[in-house]
């Protein structure tokens, strides 16, 4: 039996984790979940939102499914997510944004893969207060990180029959940092003559995405633009409740939804587990469990096709009812 680390998070994390574990269990796939708590709820007991045991567990099991955790603002703790990505060198953040059955959105046929660099840029966390009225944050872009994320995007395109990889920067203004990212993209692209290239500035991309998103295929972006653009793309396909993600490195992979811990609906049985479930489906494909991934995906899509929705998608189902419906549809 495969052992997978499960970080059940805080806020709505435990509710949606429970739902996803139930669905996978009902599919017939046996997984030994190594449950690890992290986030705001463990700070008091363990003095840190990301205890060492969590990293040890992922290093042992190689694969983790992660529900969201709250990042306390301005309390001296670094984000668990940023720390995880850095400690495990999960350099690629993969966020597929595709229309899902029966979820009404402005555009049909959106199918965009956002590949976000995950380890540097303004997320390097190098900030200082230079005087009472001035703060500085340093943007780090390196050749090594930029080349490997561009290579990841092109490799993904080849493996998944994608036609184009478009690089997104603001290299007209940040000529050195974004300029370096662009230069790396151009160098790497030469090794992939069958994949079309395209270069776009991030402000223009945002405008194009809200007017005509269907024109985009794979996007590769430095960390900050990737973070913002992937939320925009999540909005195109029905919102955060259905936006999945994965953080992938050479040795480890952590699958997690794009959304946060949604403290506003915590404990109300309202949360949509779809984004975590889609992330888990991607995880099952990643570890070679394609049969069960397909079976669960079919049951989820059938549920959506029937118009069974949680409140974020305009429905009236609780998390528990929505989960039960997916389980019902597993054996149809
Ligand atoms: P959020 O994504 O938690 O919530 C934004 C809005 O979307 C809220 O109205 C929320 O109710 C709704 N929403 C999100 N997920 C939903 C779901 N599955 N079902 C139904 N509605 C859902 O963003 P927010 O409020 O900015 O962040 C809350 C906390 O989460 C912060 O501490 C933030 O740092 C953290 N966070 C954690 C992430 C992670 O663990 N990967 C990612 C993003 C934020």
CSV table of C-alpha atoms and ligand atoms in Angstrom, one decimal:
chain,number,residue,atom,x,y,z
A,1,UNK,CA,0.0,0.0,0.0
A,2,UNK,CA,1.3,3.5,-0.9
A,3,UNK,CA,2.0,5.8,2.0
A,4,UNK,CA,1.2,9.5,1.3
A,5,UNK,CA,1.7,12.5,3.6
A,6,UNK,CA,-1.6,14.3,4.2
A,7,UNK,CA,-1.4,17.8,5.6
A,8,UNK,CA,-4.9,18.5,6.6
A,9,UNK,CA,-4.4,22.2,7.1
A,10,UNK,CA,-6.5,24.6,9.1
A,11,UNK,CA,-9.6,26.8,8.4
A,12,UNK,CA,-11.6,24.7,5.9
A,13,UNK,CA,-8.6,22.4,5.5
A,14,UNK,CA,-9.8,19.5,7.8
A,15,UNK,CA,-13.3,19.5,6.3
A,16,UNK,CA,-12.2,19.3,2.7
A,17,UNK,CA,-9.4,16.8,3.5
A,18,UNK,CA,-11.9,14.5,5.2
A,19,UNK,CA,-14.2,14.7,2.2
A,20,UNK,CA,-11.3,13.8,-0.2
A,21,UNK,CA,-10.0,11.0,1.9
A,22,UNK,CA,-13.6,9.5,2.1
A,23,UNK,CA,-14.0,9.7,-1.7
A,24,UNK,CA,-10.6,8.1,-2.4
A,25,UNK,CA,-11.3,5.4,0.1
A,26,UNK,CA,-14.7,4.7,-1.4
A,27,UNK,CA,-13.1,4.4,-4.9
A,28,UNK,CA,-11.5,1.2,-3.7
A,29,UNK,CA,-7.9,2.6,-3.7
A,30,UNK,CA,-6.1,1.8,-0.5
A,31,UNK,CA,-3.8,4.6,0.7
A,32,UNK,CA,-1.9,4.7,4.0
A,33,UNK,CA,-2.3,8.4,4.9
A,34,UNK,CA,0.5,9.8,7.1
A,35,UNK,CA,-1.6,12.7,8.6
A,36,UNK,CA,0.5,15.7,9.6
A,37,UNK,CA,-1.0,18.8,11.2
A,38,UNK,CA,0.6,22.2,10.3
A,39,UNK,CA,-0.4,25.9,10.3
A,40,UNK,CA,-1.9,28.3,12.7
A,41,UNK,CA,-3.4,25.5,14.9
A,42,UNK,CA,-0.1,24.0,15.8
A,43,UNK,CA,1.9,27.1,16.6
A,44,UNK,CA,0.9,27.2,20.2
A,45,UNK,CA,1.8,23.6,20.9
A,46,UNK,CA,4.9,23.3,18.7
A,47,UNK,CA,6.2,26.9,18.4
A,48,UNK,CA,6.1,26.8,14.6
A,49,UNK,CA,3.5,26.4,11.9
A,50,UNK,CA,5.7,24.0,10.1
A,51,UNK,CA,7.2,21.5,12.5
A,52,UNK,CA,10.2,19.3,11.3
A,53,UNK,CA,8.1,16.2,11.5
A,54,UNK,CA,6.1,17.4,8.5
A,55,UNK,CA,9.1,17.9,6.3
A,56,UNK,CA,10.5,14.5,7.5
A,57,UNK,CA,7.3,12.8,6.5
A,58,UNK,CA,7.3,14.3,3.0
A,59,UNK,CA,11.0,13.4,2.6
A,60,UNK,CA,10.2,9.8,3.5
A,61,UNK,CA,7.0,9.4,1.4
A,62,UNK,CA,8.1,11.7,-1.5
A,63,UNK,CA,4.4,12.7,-2.2
A,64,UNK,CA,2.0,14.9,-0.2
A,65,UNK,CA,-1.5,16.1,-0.5
A,66,UNK,CA,-1.9,19.4,1.2
A,67,UNK,CA,-5.0,21.3,2.3
A,68,UNK,CA,-4.6,25.1,2.8
A,69,UNK,CA,-3.0,26.6,5.9
A,70,UNK,CA,-3.4,30.1,7.3
A,71,UNK,CA,-0.4,32.4,7.1
A,72,UNK,CA,-0.6,34.8,10.1
A,73,UNK,CA,0.0,38.3,8.8
A,74,UNK,CA,2.9,40.2,10.3
A,75,UNK,CA,3.4,37.8,13.2
A,76,UNK,CA,7.0,36.9,12.4
A,77,UNK,CA,6.2,33.5,10.9
A,78,UNK,CA,7.1,32.8,7.2
A,79,UNK,CA,4.3,31.3,5.2
A,80,UNK,CA,4.2,27.5,5.6
A,81,UNK,CA,3.7,27.3,1.8
A,82,UNK,CA,6.7,29.3,1.0
A,83,UNK,CA,8.8,27.4,3.5
A,84,UNK,CA,7.6,24.0,2.2
A,85,UNK,CA,8.4,25.0,-1.4
A,86,UNK,CA,11.9,26.3,-0.4
A,87,UNK,CA,12.8,23.4,1.9
A,88,UNK,CA,11.8,20.7,-0.6
A,89,UNK,CA,13.0,22.7,-3.6
A,90,UNK,CA,9.5,22.4,-5.2
A,91,UNK,CA,10.5,24.7,-8.0
A,92,UNK,CA,7.5,24.3,-10.3
A,93,UNK,CA,4.0,25.3,-9.4
A,94,UNK,CA,1.7,23.8,-11.9
A,95,UNK,CA,-1.9,25.1,-12.1
A,96,UNK,CA,-4.1,23.7,-14.8
A,97,UNK,CA,-7.2,25.9,-15.5
A,98,UNK,CA,-9.8,24.1,-17.6
A,99,UNK,CA,-13.5,24.5,-17.8
A,100,UNK,CA,-15.3,21.8,-15.8
A,101,UNK,CA,-18.7,20.3,-16.7
A,102,UNK,CA,-21.7,22.4,-16.1
A,103,UNK,CA,-19.9,25.2,-14.3
A,104,UNK,CA,-21.2,28.4,-16.0
A,105,UNK,CA,-18.4,30.8,-16.9
A,106,UNK,CA,-18.0,33.7,-19.3
A,107,UNK,CA,-15.9,31.6,-21.7
A,108,UNK,CA,-16.0,28.0,-22.9
A,109,UNK,CA,-13.0,25.9,-23.9
A,110,UNK,CA,-10.5,27.6,-21.5
A,111,UNK,CA,-7.6,25.2,-21.1
A,112,UNK,CA,-4.6,27.0,-19.8
A,113,UNK,CA,-1.6,25.6,-17.9
A,114,UNK,CA,0.0,28.1,-15.6
A,115,UNK,CA,3.6,27.2,-14.8
A,116,UNK,CA,4.9,29.4,-12.0
A,117,UNK,CA,8.4,29.6,-10.7
A,118,UNK,CA,8.2,28.8,-7.1
A,119,UNK,CA,11.4,29.5,-5.3
A,120,UNK,CA,12.6,33.1,-5.8
A,121,UNK,CA,11.5,36.5,-7.2
A,122,UNK,CA,9.9,38.7,-4.5
A,123,UNK,CA,9.1,35.6,-2.5
A,124,UNK,CA,12.7,35.2,-1.5
A,125,UNK,CA,11.5,37.1,1.6
A,126,UNK,CA,14.4,39.5,1.6
A,127,UNK,CA,12.8,42.6,3.1
A,128,UNK,CA,14.1,45.4,5.3
A,129,UNK,CA,12.7,48.6,6.8
A,130,UNK,CA,15.3,51.2,5.8
A,131,UNK,CA,13.8,54.0,7.9
A,132,UNK,CA,10.4,54.7,9.5
A,133,UNK,CA,8.8,55.6,6.2
A,134,UNK,CA,10.6,53.2,3.7
A,135,UNK,CA,10.6,49.5,3.3
A,136,UNK,CA,12.5,47.5,0.7
A,137,UNK,CA,11.8,44.1,-0.8
A,138,UNK,CA,14.4,42.5,-3.1
A,139,UNK,CA,13.5,40.6,-6.3
A,140,UNK,CA,15.8,37.8,-7.0
A,141,UNK,CA,15.9,36.2,-10.4
A,142,UNK,CA,18.6,33.6,-11.2
A,143,UNK,CA,19.7,31.9,-14.4
A,144,UNK,CA,19.5,28.5,-12.7
A,145,UNK,CA,15.9,28.8,-11.5
A,146,UNK,CA,14.7,30.5,-14.6
A,147,UNK,CA,16.2,27.9,-17.0
A,148,UNK,CA,14.8,25.0,-15.0
A,149,UNK,CA,11.3,26.4,-14.8
A,150,UNK,CA,11.3,27.2,-18.6
A,151,UNK,CA,12.6,23.7,-19.3
A,152,UNK,CA,9.8,22.3,-17.0
A,153,UNK,CA,7.2,24.2,-19.0
A,154,UNK,CA,8.5,23.0,-22.4
A,155,UNK,CA,8.9,19.4,-21.2
A,156,UNK,CA,5.3,19.6,-19.9
A,157,UNK,CA,4.1,20.9,-23.3
A,158,UNK,CA,5.8,18.0,-25.1
A,159,UNK,CA,4.6,15.4,-22.8
A,160,UNK,CA,1.0,16.7,-22.8
A,161,UNK,CA,0.7,17.5,-26.5
A,162,UNK,CA,0.6,21.2,-26.0
A,163,UNK,CA,1.3,23.5,-28.9
A,164,UNK,CA,2.7,26.7,-27.4
A,165,UNK,CA,4.6,28.0,-24.4
A,166,UNK,CA,4.2,31.7,-23.8
A,167,UNK,CA,6.6,33.6,-21.4
A,168,UNK,CA,5.2,36.3,-19.3
A,169,UNK,CA,7.4,39.1,-17.9
A,170,UNK,CA,7.6,42.9,-17.4
A,171,UNK,CA,11.0,42.9,-19.1
A,172,UNK,CA,10.4,46.4,-20.6
A,173,UNK,CA,10.6,47.9,-17.1
A,174,UNK,CA,12.6,45.3,-15.1
A,175,UNK,CA,15.2,45.0,-17.8
A,176,UNK,CA,17.8,43.0,-15.7
A,177,UNK,CA,15.6,40.7,-13.6
A,178,UNK,CA,12.7,40.0,-15.9
A,179,UNK,CA,15.2,40.5,-18.8
A,180,UNK,CA,17.2,37.5,-17.4
A,181,UNK,CA,14.1,35.3,-17.1
A,182,UNK,CA,13.2,36.2,-20.8
A,183,UNK,CA,16.7,35.4,-21.9
A,184,UNK,CA,16.6,32.0,-20.2
A,185,UNK,CA,13.3,31.3,-21.9
A,186,UNK,CA,14.7,32.2,-25.3
A,187,UNK,CA,17.7,29.9,-24.7
A,188,UNK,CA,15.7,26.9,-23.5
A,189,UNK,CA,13.1,27.3,-26.3
A,190,UNK,CA,15.8,26.5,-28.9
A,191,UNK,CA,15.8,22.9,-27.7
A,192,UNK,CA,12.1,22.5,-28.5
A,193,UNK,CA,11.6,23.4,-32.2
A,194,UNK,CA,8.2,21.8,-32.3
A,195,UNK,CA,6.7,24.0,-29.6
A,196,UNK,CA,5.6,27.5,-30.6
A,197,UNK,CA,7.0,30.4,-28.6
A,198,UNK,CA,5.3,33.6,-27.6
A,199,UNK,CA,6.4,36.6,-25.4
A,200,UNK,CA,3.9,38.8,-23.6
A,201,UNK,CA,4.0,41.5,-21.0
A,202,UNK,CA,2.1,40.7,-17.8
A,203,UNK,CA,-0.3,43.7,-18.0
A,204,UNK,CA,-1.2,42.9,-21.6
A,205,UNK,CA,-1.7,39.2,-20.7
A,206,UNK,CA,-4.2,40.2,-18.0
A,207,UNK,CA,-6.2,42.2,-20.4
A,208,UNK,CA,-6.1,39.5,-23.0
A,209,UNK,CA,-7.1,36.8,-20.5
A,210,UNK,CA,-10.3,38.6,-19.6
A,211,UNK,CA,-11.1,39.3,-23.2
A,212,UNK,CA,-10.1,36.1,-25.0
A,213,UNK,CA,-8.5,33.5,-22.8
A,214,UNK,CA,-9.0,30.6,-25.3
A,215,UNK,CA,-5.9,31.9,-27.2
A,216,UNK,CA,-3.5,30.8,-24.4
A,217,UNK,CA,-2.0,27.3,-24.0
A,218,UNK,CA,1.0,27.0,-21.5
A,219,UNK,CA,2.1,30.1,-19.7
A,220,UNK,CA,5.5,30.3,-17.9
A,221,UNK,CA,6.0,33.1,-15.3
A,222,UNK,CA,8.2,34.2,-12.5
A,223,UNK,CA,6.8,33.7,-9.0
A,224,UNK,CA,4.8,36.9,-8.3
A,225,UNK,CA,3.1,37.2,-11.8
A,226,UNK,CA,2.4,33.5,-11.6
A,227,UNK,CA,0.7,33.8,-8.3
A,228,UNK,CA,-1.6,36.6,-9.5
A,229,UNK,CA,-2.2,35.3,-13.0
A,230,UNK,CA,-3.2,31.8,-11.7
A,231,UNK,CA,-5.9,33.3,-9.5
A,232,UNK,CA,-7.1,35.3,-12.5
A,233,UNK,CA,-7.2,32.0,-14.4
A,234,UNK,CA,-9.0,30.4,-11.5
A,235,UNK,CA,-11.7,33.1,-11.9
A,236,UNK,CA,-12.1,32.2,-15.6
A,237,UNK,CA,-13.1,28.6,-14.8
A,238,UNK,CA,-15.5,29.1,-11.9
A,239,UNK,CA,-13.4,30.4,-9.0
A,240,UNK,CA,-11.1,29.2,-6.3
A,241,UNK,CA,-13.4,26.3,-5.3
A,242,UNK,CA,-12.4,24.4,-8.5
A,243,UNK,CA,-8.8,25.5,-9.1
A,244,UNK,CA,-6.3,22.8,-8.5
A,245,UNK,CA,-2.5,23.0,-8.2
A,246,UNK,CA,0.7,21.1,-7.6
A,247,UNK,CA,4.2,21.9,-6.5
A,248,UNK,CA,6.8,19.7,-8.1
A,249,UNK,CA,10.5,19.3,-7.7
A,250,UNK,CA,13.2,16.8,-8.7
A,251,UNK,CA,12.6,14.6,-5.6
A,252,UNK,CA,9.2,15.5,-4.1
A,253,UNK,CA,5.8,16.7,-5.1
A,254,UNK,CA,3.1,18.4,-3.0
A,255,UNK,CA,-0.4,18.6,-4.5
A,256,UNK,CA,-2.7,21.4,-3.2
A,257,UNK,CA,-5.6,23.6,-4.2
A,258,UNK,CA,-5.0,27.2,-5.3
A,259,UNK,CA,-7.3,28.6,-2.6
A,260,UNK,CA,-6.5,29.4,1.0
A,261,UNK,CA,-8.0,28.3,4.3
A,262,UNK,CA,-11.2,30.4,3.8
A,263,UNK,CA,-11.6,31.4,7.5
A,264,UNK,CA,-14.9,33.1,6.6
A,265,UNK,CA,-16.6,29.8,6.1
A,266,UNK,CA,-14.6,27.6,8.5
A,267,UNK,CA,-16.6,24.9,10.3
A,268,UNK,CA,-19.9,25.7,8.4
A,269,UNK,CA,-19.9,22.6,6.2
A,270,UNK,CA,-20.0,25.0,3.2
A,271,UNK,CA,-16.6,24.5,1.7
A,272,UNK,CA,-16.2,23.1,-1.8
A,273,UNK,CA,-13.8,20.1,-1.8
A,274,UNK,CA,-13.5,20.1,-5.6
A,275,UNK,CA,-10.2,21.9,-5.9
A,276,UNK,CA,-8.5,19.6,-3.4
A,277,UNK,CA,-10.1,16.6,-5.1
A,278,UNK,CA,-8.9,17.7,-8.5
A,279,UNK,CA,-5.4,18.1,-7.0
A,280,UNK,CA,-5.7,14.6,-5.5
A,281,UNK,CA,-6.7,13.2,-8.9
A,282,UNK,CA,-3.6,14.9,-10.5
A,283,UNK,CA,-1.6,13.3,-7.7
A,284,UNK,CA,-3.0,9.8,-8.4
A,285,UNK,CA,-2.1,10.3,-12.1
A,286,UNK,CA,1.4,11.4,-11.0
A,287,UNK,CA,2.0,8.2,-9.0
A,288,UNK,CA,0.6,6.0,-11.8
A,289,UNK,CA,-2.8,5.3,-10.3
A,290,UNK,CA,-4.6,6.3,-13.6
A,291,UNK,CA,-7.5,3.9,-13.2
A,292,UNK,CA,-8.6,5.3,-9.8
A,293,UNK,CA,-7.8,8.9,-11.0
A,294,UNK,CA,-10.1,8.3,-13.9
A,295,UNK,CA,-12.8,6.7,-11.8
A,296,UNK,CA,-12.9,9.5,-9.3
A,297,UNK,CA,-12.8,12.2,-12.0
A,298,UNK,CA,-15.7,10.6,-13.8
A,299,UNK,CA,-17.7,10.6,-10.5
A,300,UNK,CA,-16.9,14.2,-9.8
A,301,UNK,CA,-17.8,15.4,-13.3
A,302,UNK,CA,-21.1,13.4,-13.2
A,303,UNK,CA,-21.9,15.1,-9.9
A,304,UNK,CA,-21.3,18.5,-11.5
A,305,UNK,CA,-23.2,17.6,-14.6
A,306,UNK,CA,-26.3,16.8,-12.4
A,307,UNK,CA,-26.1,20.4,-11.1
A,308,UNK,CA,-25.1,19.3,-7.6
A,309,UNK,CA,-23.1,22.3,-6.4
A,310,UNK,CA,-21.8,23.8,-3.1
A,311,UNK,CA,-22.7,27.4,-2.3
A,312,UNK,CA,-19.6,29.0,-4.0
A,313,UNK,CA,-20.9,27.7,-7.3
A,314,UNK,CA,-24.5,28.8,-6.7
A,315,UNK,CA,-25.8,25.5,-5.3
A,316,UNK,CA,-27.3,24.6,-2.0
A,317,UNK,CA,-25.3,21.4,-1.1
A,318,UNK,CA,-23.2,21.2,2.1
A,319,UNK,CA,-19.7,19.7,1.9
A,320,UNK,CA,-21.1,16.5,3.3
A,321,UNK,CA,-23.9,16.2,0.8
A,322,UNK,CA,-21.7,17.1,-2.1
A,323,UNK,CA,-19.2,14.4,-1.0
A,324,UNK,CA,-21.9,11.8,-0.6
A,325,UNK,CA,-23.2,12.5,-4.1
A,326,UNK,CA,-19.7,11.9,-5.6
A,327,UNK,CA,-19.4,8.7,-3.6
A,328,UNK,CA,-22.8,7.6,-5.0
A,329,UNK,CA,-21.6,8.3,-8.5
A,330,UNK,CA,-18.4,6.3,-8.1
A,331,UNK,CA,-20.2,3.0,-8.9
A,332,UNK,CA,-22.5,4.2,-11.7
B,1,LIG,P1,-9.0,32.1,0.4
B,1,LIG,O1,-8.7,31.4,-0.8
B,1,LIG,O2,-8.9,31.4,1.7
B,1,LIG,O3,-10.6,32.7,0.4
B,1,LIG,C1,-11.0,33.6,-0.6
B,1,LIG,C2,-12.5,33.5,-0.8
B,1,LIG,O4,-12.8,32.3,-1.5
B,1,LIG,C3,-13.3,33.5,0.5
B,1,LIG,O5,-14.5,34.1,0.4
B,1,LIG,C4,-13.5,32.0,0.7
B,1,LIG,O6,-14.7,31.7,1.5
B,1,LIG,C5,-13.7,31.5,-0.7
B,1,LIG,N1,-13.2,30.1,-0.9
B,1,LIG,C6,-11.9,29.7,-0.9
B,1,LIG,N2,-11.8,28.4,-1.0
B,1,LIG,C7,-13.1,27.9,-1.1
B,1,LIG,C8,-13.7,26.6,-1.2
B,1,LIG,N3,-12.9,25.5,-1.3
B,1,LIG,N4,-15.0,26.5,-1.1
B,1,LIG,C9,-15.8,27.6,-1.0
B,1,LIG,N5,-15.3,28.9,-1.0
B,1,LIG,C10,-14.0,29.0,-1.0
B,1,LIG,O7,-8.1,33.5,0.5
B,1,LIG,P2,-7.8,34.4,1.7
B,1,LIG,O8,-9.0,34.7,2.5
B,1,LIG,O9,-7.1,35.5,1.1
B,1,LIG,O10,-6.8,33.6,2.6
B,1,LIG,C11,-7.1,33.0,3.8
B,1,LIG,C12,-5.8,32.4,4.4
B,1,LIG,O11,-5.4,31.3,3.6
B,1,LIG,C13,-4.7,33.4,4.5
B,1,LIG,O12,-4.0,33.2,5.8
B,1,LIG,C14,-3.7,33.0,3.4
B,1,LIG,O13,-2.4,33.3,3.7
B,1,LIG,C15,-4.0,31.5,3.3
B,1,LIG,N6,-3.6,30.9,2.0
B,1,LIG,C16,-3.1,29.7,2.0
B,1,LIG,C17,-2.9,29.1,0.9
B,1,LIG,C18,-2.3,27.7,0.9
B,1,LIG,O14,-2.3,27.1,2.0
B,1,LIG,N7,-1.9,27.1,-0.2
B,1,LIG,C19,-3.1,29.7,-0.4
B,1,LIG,C20,-3.7,31.0,-0.4
B,1,LIG,C21,-4.0,31.6,0.9
